[in-house]
Tab-separated table of C-alpha atoms (C1' of nucleotides) in Angstrom:
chain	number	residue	atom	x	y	z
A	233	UNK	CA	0.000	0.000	0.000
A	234	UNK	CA	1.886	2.970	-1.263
A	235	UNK	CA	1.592	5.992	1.029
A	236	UNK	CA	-1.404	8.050	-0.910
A	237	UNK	CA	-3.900	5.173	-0.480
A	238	UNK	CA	-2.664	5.317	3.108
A	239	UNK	CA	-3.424	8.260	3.533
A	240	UNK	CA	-7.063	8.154	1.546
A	241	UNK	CA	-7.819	5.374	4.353
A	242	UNK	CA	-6.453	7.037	7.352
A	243	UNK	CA	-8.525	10.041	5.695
A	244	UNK	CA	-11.585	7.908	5.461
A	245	UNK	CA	-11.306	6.239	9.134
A	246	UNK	CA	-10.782	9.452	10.025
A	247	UNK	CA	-13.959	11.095	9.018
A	248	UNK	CA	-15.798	8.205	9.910
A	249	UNK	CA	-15.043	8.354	13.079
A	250	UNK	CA	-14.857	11.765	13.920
A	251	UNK	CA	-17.802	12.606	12.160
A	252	UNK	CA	-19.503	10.127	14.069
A	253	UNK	CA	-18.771	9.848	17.540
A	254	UNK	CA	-17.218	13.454	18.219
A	255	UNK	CA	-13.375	14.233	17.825
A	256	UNK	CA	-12.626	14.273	21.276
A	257	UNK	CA	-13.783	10.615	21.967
A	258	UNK	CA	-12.135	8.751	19.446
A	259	UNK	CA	-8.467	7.833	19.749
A	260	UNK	CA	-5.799	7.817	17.504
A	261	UNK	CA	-5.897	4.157	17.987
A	262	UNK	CA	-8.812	3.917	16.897
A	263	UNK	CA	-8.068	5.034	13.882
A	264	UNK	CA	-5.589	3.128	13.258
A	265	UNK	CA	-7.633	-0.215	14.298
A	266	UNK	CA	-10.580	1.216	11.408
A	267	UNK	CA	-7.893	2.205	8.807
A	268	UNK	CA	-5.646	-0.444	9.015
A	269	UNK	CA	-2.975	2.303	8.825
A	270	UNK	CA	-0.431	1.593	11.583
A	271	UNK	CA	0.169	4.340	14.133
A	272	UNK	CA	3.939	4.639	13.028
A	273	UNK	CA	2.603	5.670	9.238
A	274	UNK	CA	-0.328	7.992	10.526
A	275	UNK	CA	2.060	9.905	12.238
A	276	UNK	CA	4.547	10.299	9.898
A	277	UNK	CA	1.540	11.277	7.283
A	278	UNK	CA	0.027	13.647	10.112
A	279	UNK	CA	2.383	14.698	12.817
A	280	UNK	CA	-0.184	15.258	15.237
A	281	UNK	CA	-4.221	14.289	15.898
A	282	UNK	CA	-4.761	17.874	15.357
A	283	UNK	CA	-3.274	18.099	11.663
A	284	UNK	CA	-5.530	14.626	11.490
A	285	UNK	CA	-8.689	16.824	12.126
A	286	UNK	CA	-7.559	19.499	10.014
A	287	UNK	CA	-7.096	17.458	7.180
A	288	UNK	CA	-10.638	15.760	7.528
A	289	UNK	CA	-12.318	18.921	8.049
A	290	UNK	CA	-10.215	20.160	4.818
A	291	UNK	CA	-11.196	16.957	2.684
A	292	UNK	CA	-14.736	16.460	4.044
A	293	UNK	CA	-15.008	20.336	2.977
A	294	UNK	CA	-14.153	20.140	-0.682
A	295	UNK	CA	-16.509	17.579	-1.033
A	296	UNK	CA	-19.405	18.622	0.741
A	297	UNK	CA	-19.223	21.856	-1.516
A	298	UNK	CA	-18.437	19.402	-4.558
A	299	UNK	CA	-21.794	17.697	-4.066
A	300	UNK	CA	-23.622	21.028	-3.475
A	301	UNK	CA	-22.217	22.132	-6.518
A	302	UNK	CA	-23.300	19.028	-8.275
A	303	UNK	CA	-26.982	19.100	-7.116
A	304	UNK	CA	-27.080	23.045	-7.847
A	305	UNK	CA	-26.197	22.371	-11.638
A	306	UNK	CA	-28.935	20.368	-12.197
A	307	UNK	CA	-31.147	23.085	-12.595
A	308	UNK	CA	-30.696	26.477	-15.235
A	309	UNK	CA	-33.073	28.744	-13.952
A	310	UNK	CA	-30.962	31.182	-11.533
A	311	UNK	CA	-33.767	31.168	-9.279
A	312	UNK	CA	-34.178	27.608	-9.215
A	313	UNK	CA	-30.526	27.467	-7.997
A	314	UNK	CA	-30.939	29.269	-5.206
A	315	UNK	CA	-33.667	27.019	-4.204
A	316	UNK	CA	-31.496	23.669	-4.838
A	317	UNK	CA	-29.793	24.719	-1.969
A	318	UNK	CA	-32.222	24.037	0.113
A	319	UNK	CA	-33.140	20.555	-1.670
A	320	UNK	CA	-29.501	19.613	-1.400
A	321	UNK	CA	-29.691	20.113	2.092
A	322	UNK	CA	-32.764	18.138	2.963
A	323	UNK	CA	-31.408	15.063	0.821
A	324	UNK	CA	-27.826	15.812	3.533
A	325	UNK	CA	-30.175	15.378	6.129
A	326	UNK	CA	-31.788	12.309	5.236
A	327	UNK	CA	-28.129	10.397	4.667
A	328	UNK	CA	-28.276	7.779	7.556
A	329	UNK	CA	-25.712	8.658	9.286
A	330	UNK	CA	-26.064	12.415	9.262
A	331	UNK	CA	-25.195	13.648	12.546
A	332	UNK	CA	-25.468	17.480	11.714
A	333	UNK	CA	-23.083	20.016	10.317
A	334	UNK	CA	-19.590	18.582	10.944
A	335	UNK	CA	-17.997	22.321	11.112
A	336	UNK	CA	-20.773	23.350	13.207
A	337	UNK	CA	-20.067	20.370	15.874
A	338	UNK	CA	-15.929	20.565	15.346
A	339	UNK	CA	-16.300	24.226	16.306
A	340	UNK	CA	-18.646	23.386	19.639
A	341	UNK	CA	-16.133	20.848	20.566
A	342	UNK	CA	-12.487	21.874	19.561
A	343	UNK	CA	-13.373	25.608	19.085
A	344	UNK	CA	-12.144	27.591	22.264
A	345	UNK	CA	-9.246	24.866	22.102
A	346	UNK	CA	-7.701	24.614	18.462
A	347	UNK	CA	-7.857	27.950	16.343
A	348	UNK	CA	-6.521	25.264	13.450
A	349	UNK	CA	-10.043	23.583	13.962
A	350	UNK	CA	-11.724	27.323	14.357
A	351	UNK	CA	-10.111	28.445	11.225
A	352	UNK	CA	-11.072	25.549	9.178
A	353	UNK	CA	-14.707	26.131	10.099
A	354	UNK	CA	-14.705	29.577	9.199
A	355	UNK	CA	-13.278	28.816	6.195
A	356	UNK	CA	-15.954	26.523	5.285
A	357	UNK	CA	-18.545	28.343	6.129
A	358	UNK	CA	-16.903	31.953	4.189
A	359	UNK	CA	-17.004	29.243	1.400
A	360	UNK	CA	-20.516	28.357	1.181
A	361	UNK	CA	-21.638	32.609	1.835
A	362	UNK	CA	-19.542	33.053	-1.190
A	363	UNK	CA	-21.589	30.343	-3.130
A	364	UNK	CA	-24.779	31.689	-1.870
A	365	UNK	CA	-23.542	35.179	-2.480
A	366	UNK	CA	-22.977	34.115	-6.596
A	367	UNK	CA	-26.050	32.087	-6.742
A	368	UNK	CA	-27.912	35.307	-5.332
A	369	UNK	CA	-25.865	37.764	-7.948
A	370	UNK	CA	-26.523	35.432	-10.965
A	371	UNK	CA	-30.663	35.191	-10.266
A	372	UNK	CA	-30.099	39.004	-9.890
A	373	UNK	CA	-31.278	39.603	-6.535
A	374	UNK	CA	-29.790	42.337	-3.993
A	375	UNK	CA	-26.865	41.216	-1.725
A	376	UNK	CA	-28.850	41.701	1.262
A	377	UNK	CA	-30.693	38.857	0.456
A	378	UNK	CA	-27.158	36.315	0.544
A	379	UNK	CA	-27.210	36.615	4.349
A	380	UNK	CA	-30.560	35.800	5.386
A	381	UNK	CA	-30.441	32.643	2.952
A	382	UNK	CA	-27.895	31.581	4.728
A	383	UNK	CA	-29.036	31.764	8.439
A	384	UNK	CA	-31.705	30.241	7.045
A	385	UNK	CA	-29.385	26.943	6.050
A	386	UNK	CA	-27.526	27.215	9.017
A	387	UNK	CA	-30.358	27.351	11.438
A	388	UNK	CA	-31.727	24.481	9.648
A	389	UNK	CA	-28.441	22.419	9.705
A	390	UNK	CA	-27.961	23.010	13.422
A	391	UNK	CA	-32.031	22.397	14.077
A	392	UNK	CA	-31.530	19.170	11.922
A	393	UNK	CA	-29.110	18.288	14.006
A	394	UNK	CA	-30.560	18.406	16.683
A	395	UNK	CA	-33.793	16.700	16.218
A	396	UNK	CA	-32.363	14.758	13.690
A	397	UNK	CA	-34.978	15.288	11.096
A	398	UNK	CA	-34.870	16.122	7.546
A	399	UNK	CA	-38.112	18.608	7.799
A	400	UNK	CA	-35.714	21.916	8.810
A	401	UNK	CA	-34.732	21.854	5.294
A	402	UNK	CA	-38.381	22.104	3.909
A	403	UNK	CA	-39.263	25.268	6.393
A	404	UNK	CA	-36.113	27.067	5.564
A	405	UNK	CA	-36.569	26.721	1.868
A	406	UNK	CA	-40.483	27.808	2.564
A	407	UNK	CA	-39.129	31.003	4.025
A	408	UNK	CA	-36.441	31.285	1.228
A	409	UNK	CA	-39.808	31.382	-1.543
A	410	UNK	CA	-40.859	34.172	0.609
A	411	UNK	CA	-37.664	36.265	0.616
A	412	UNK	CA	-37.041	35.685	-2.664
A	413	UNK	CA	-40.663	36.991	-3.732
A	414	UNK	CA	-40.120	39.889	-1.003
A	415	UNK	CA	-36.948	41.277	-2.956
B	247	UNK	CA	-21.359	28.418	53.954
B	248	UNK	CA	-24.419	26.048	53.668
B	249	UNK	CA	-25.176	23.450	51.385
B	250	UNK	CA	-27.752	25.879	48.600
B	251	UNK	CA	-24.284	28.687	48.619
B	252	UNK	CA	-22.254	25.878	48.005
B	253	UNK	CA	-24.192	24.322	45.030
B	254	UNK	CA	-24.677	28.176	43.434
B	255	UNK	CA	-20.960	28.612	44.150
B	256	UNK	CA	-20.551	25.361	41.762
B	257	UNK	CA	-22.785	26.298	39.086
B	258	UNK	CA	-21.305	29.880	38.962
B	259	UNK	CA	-18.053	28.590	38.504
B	260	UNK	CA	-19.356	25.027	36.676
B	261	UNK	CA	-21.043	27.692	34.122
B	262	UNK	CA	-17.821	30.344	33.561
B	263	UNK	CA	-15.665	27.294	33.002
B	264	UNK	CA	-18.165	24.676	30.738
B	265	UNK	CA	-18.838	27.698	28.574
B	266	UNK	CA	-15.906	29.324	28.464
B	267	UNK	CA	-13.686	26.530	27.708
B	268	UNK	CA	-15.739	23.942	26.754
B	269	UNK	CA	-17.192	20.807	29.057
B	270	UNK	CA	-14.215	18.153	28.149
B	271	UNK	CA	-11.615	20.783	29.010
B	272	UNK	CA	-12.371	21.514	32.029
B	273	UNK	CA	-11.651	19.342	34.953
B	274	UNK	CA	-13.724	18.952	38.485
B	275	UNK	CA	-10.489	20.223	39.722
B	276	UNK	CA	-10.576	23.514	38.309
B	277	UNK	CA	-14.485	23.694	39.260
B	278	UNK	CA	-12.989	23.264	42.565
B	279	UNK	CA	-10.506	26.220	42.145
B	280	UNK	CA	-12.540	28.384	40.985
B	281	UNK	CA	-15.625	27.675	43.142
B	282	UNK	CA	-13.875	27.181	45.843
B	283	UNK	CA	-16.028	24.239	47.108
B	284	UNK	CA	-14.272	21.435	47.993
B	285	UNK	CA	-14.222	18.146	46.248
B	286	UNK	CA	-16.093	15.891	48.690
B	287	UNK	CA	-18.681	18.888	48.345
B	288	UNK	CA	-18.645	19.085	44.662
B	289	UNK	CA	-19.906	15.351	44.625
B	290	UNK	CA	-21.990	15.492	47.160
B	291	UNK	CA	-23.954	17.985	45.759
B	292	UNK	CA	-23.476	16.749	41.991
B	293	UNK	CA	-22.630	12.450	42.264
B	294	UNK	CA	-20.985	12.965	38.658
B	295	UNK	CA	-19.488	15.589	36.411
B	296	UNK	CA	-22.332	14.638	33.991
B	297	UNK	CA	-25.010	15.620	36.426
B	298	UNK	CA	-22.804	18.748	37.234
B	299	UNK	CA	-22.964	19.692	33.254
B	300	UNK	CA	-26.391	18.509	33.239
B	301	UNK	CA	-27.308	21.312	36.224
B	302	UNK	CA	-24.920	24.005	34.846
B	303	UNK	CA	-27.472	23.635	31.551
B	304	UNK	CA	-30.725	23.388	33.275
B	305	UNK	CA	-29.778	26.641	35.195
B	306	UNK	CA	-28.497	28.415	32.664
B	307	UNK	CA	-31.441	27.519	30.426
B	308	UNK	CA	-34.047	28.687	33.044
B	309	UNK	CA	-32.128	32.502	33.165
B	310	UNK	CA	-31.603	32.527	29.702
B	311	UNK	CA	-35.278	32.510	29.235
B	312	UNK	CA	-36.224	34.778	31.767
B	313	UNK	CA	-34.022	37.085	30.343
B	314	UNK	CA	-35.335	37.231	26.983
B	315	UNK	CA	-39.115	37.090	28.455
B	316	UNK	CA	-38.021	40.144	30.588
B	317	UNK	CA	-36.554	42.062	27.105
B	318	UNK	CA	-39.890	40.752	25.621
B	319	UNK	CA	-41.716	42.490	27.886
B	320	UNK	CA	-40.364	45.695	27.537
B	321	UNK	CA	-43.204	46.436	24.813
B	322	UNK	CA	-46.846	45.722	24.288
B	323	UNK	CA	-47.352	45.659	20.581
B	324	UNK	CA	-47.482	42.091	19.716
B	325	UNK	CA	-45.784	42.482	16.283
B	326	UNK	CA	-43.375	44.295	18.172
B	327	UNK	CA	-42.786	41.754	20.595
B	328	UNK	CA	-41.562	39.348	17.936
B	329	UNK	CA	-39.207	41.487	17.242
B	330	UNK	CA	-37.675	41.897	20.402
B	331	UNK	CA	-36.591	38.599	20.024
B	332	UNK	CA	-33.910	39.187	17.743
B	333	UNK	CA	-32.984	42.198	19.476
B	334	UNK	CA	-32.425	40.256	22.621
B	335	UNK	CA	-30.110	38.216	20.563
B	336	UNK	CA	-28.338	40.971	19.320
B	337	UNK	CA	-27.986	42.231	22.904
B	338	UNK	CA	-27.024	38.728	23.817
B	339	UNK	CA	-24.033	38.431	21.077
B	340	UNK	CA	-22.678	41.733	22.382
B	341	UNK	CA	-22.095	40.814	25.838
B	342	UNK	CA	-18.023	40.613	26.413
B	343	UNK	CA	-17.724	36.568	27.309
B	344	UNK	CA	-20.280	35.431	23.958
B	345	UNK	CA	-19.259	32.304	23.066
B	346	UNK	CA	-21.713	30.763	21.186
B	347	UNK	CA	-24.860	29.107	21.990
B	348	UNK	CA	-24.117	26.861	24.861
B	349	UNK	CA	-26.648	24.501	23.736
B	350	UNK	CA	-25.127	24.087	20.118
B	351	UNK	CA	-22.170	23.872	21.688
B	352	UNK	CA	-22.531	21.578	24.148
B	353	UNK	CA	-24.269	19.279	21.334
B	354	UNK	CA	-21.297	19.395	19.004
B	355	UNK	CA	-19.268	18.708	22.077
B	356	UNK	CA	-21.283	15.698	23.966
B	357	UNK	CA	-24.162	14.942	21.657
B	358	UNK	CA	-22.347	11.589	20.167
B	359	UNK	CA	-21.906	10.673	24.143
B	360	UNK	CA	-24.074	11.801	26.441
B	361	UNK	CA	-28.001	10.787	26.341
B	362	UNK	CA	-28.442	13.376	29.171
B	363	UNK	CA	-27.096	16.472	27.375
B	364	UNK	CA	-28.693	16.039	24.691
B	365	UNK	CA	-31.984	15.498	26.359
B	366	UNK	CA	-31.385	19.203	27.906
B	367	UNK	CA	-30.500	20.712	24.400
B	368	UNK	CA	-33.642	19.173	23.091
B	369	UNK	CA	-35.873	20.340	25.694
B	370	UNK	CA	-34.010	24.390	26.246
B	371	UNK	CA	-34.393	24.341	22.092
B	372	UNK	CA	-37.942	22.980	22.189
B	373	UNK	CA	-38.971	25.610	25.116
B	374	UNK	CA	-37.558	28.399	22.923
B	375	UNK	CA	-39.226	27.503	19.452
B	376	UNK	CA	-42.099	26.898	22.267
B	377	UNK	CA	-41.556	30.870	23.414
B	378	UNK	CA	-41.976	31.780	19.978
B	379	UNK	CA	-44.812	29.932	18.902
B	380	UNK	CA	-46.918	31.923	21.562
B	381	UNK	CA	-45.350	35.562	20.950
B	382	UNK	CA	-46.389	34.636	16.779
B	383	UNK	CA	-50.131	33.231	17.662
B	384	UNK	CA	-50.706	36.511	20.245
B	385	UNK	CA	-49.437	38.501	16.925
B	386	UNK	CA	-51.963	36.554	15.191
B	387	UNK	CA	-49.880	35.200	12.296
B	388	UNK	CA	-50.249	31.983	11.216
B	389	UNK	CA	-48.650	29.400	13.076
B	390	UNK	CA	-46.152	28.620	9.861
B	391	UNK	CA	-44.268	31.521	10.528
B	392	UNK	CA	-42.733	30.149	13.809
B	393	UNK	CA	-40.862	27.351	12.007
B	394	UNK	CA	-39.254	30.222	10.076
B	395	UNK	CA	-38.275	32.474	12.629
B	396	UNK	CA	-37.216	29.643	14.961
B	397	UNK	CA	-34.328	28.813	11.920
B	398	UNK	CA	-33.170	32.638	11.287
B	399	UNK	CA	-32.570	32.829	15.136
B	400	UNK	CA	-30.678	29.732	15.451
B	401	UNK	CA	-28.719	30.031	12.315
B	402	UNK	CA	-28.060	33.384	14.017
B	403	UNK	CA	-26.948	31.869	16.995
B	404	UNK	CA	-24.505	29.824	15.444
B	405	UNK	CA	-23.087	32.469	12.657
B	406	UNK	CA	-22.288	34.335	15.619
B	407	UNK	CA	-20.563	32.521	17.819
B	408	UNK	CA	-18.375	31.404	14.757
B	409	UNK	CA	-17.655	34.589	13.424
B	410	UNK	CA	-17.708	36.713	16.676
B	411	UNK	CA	-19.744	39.304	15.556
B	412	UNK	CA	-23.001	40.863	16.664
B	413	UNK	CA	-24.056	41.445	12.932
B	414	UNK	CA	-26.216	38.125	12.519
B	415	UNK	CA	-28.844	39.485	14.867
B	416	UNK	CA	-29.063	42.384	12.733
B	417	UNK	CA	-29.889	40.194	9.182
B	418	UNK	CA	-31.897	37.878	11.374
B	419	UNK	CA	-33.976	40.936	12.050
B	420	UNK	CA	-34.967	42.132	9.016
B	421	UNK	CA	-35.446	38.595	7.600
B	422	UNK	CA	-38.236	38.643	10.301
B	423	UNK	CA	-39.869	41.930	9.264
B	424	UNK	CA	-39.993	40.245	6.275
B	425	UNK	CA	-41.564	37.334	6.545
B	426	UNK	CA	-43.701	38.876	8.878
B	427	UNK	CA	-44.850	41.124	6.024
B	428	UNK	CA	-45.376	38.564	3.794
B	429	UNK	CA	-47.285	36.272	6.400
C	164	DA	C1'	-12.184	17.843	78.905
C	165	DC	C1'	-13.748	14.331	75.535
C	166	DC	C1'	-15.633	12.159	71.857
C	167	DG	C1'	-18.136	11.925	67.454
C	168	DT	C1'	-18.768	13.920	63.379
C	169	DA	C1'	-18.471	17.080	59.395
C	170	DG	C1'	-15.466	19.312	56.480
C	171	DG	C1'	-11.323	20.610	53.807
C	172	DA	C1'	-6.854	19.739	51.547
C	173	DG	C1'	-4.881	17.029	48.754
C	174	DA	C1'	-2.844	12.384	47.834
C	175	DA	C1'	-3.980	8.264	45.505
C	176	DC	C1'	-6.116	5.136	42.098
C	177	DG	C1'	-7.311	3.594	37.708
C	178	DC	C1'	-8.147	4.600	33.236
C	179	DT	C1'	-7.654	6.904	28.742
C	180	DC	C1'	-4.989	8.756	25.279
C	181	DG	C1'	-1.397	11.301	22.441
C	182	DT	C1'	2.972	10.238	21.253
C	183	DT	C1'	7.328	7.678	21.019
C	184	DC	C1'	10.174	3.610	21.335
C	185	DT	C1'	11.573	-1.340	20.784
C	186	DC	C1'	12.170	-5.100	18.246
C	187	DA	C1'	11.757	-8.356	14.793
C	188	DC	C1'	10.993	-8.926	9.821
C	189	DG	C1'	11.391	-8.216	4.977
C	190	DT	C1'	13.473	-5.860	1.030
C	191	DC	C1'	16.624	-4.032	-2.033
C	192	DA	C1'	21.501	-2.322	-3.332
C	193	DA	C1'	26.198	-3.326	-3.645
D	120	DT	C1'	25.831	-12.284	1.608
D	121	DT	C1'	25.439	-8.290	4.107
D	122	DG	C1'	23.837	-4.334	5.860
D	123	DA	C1'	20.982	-0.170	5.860
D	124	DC	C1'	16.410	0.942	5.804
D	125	DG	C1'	11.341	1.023	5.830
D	126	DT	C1'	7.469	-1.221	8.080
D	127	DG	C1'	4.165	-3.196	11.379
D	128	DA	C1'	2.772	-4.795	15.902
D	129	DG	C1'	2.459	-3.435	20.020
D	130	DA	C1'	4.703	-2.078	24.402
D	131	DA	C1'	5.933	1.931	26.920
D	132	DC	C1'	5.790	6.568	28.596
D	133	DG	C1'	3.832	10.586	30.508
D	134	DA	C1'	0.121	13.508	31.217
D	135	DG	C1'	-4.656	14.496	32.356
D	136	DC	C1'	-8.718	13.527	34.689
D	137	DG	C1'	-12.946	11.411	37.064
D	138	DT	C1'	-13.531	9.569	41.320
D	139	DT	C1'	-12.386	7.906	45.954
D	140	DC	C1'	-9.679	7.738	50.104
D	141	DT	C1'	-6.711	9.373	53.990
D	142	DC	C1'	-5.686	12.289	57.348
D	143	DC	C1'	-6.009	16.226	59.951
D	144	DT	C1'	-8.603	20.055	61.984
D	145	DA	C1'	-12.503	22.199	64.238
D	146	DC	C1'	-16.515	22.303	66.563
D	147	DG	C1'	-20.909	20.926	69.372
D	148	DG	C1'	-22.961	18.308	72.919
D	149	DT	C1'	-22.401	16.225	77.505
DNA sequence: ACCGTAGGAGAACGCTCGTTCTCACGTCAA
DNA sequence: TTGACGTGAGAACGAGCGTTCTCCTACGGT
């Protein structure tokens, strides 16, 4: 096993795991025992559990906004984009194992400790504003109306969480057919 | 000092650390330090340190309530009143020691693990969406609306405590006036 | 004065976990 | 063949922490 497909299953233990049952809880044992990566690899591929998280957070990002991206494009009608936001989130929601917004629940465990973890989250979610934000500027709506889509999808991700149900997703993209009709 | 000092000694100090810091890095020891309550007391008063986290959020939850019922009150006009909410939260997001909304936090932190914590997120989240449900049927809009403004305020809540700002409350806000037009 | 008890300070215990080390094995170059 | 090196399995180390225990002090009742 050369050392990238190590690392793609020390990435995928990793995310797993994390994602799962909190970063805190979960050893780096553990991931070694899931991956199959031995501990004397994983740390020479990430010097330390915390460049371990960072490098989930950083892969799990890229393709969480992949897949947005994906379900977005589906559609031509700017407006219609906007709204697959929304739809993309309530299919996220009904995964299985969703367990809410993984930058959300790194930053409520690991954020007054790790400003790595704290900057990765803010990174993520600058990244998806500034999707929203061109999504927004190519149906030709104000600016103003980028932010409150986006409390909107991040109280429903946290509320999904939460409850862990899928409906958040329907009620925030109600209210986003309202404030889009309102601007 | 008798026993009821010594248990609001612990929460005072159980609260500045758990939300300051986070629950899993803070020890009982430095609940001891900084409450000054011994730790024979400590678990006398609280058997566990998950029944101590469990108390630190039931308290909190209670005065976090009254506080935004008491901000509430401050005006009569029922659309007016809805409002308030979100100027509570701005007031709330301002205050020198924000960090976040302990309930999303403590979810990220110990949702995965703890039963009990999560039963007191469920049930401070559920009172609040509760809160609102009344202040929108005494305003006489329809009962949809609630859903709607329940997501803008928690999607403030966690915007944020991410991004340190105060400005979230602000969008929330005139979301609201919006919807509330539209309703 | 004397004893029983409550209380505090802090040591001690047992466990977890991040990280490093040991050791034995296999591989490839010279 | 030999020897340097990478690798894996797992032991070992050291720190942190939840929880309990020990010991000493102080006080209240008789």
């Amino acid at each position: 096993m050369d050392s990238a497909a190590a690392r793609e299953r020390a990435l995928d233990a990793a995310e797993k795991l994390f994602y799962g049952r909190g970063v805190r809880s979960v050893g780096m044992d553990d991931v070694r025992g899931t991956s199959g990566v031995s501990l004397k690899r994983l740390y020479r591929l990430f010097p330390s559990k915390e460049l371990l998280v960072e490098a989930y957070l950083e892969r799990r990002d890229a393709r969480w906004r992949e897949r947005l991206a994906a379900h977005v494009d589906r559609y031509e009608d700017p407006e219609r984009r906007v709204l697959a936001v929304f739809d993309r989130l309530e299919e996220w929601f009904a995964e299985p194992d969703f367990r809410g917004c993984a930058w959300i629940n790194a930053h409520g465990e690991l954020g007054a400790t790790s400003p790595r973890v704290v900057a990765q989250v803010r990174a993520h979610k600058q990244a998806f504003r500034a999707y929203l934000a061109r999504l927004v500027a190519d149906a030709g709506l104000p600016g103003t109306v980028t932010g409150q889509l986006y409390l909107l999808a991040e109280g429903a991700m946290v509320t999904a969480g939460i409850t862990r149900t899928t409906e958040p997703a329907a009620r925030a993209r109600e209210a986003a057919v309202l404030l889009l009709r309102a601007a």
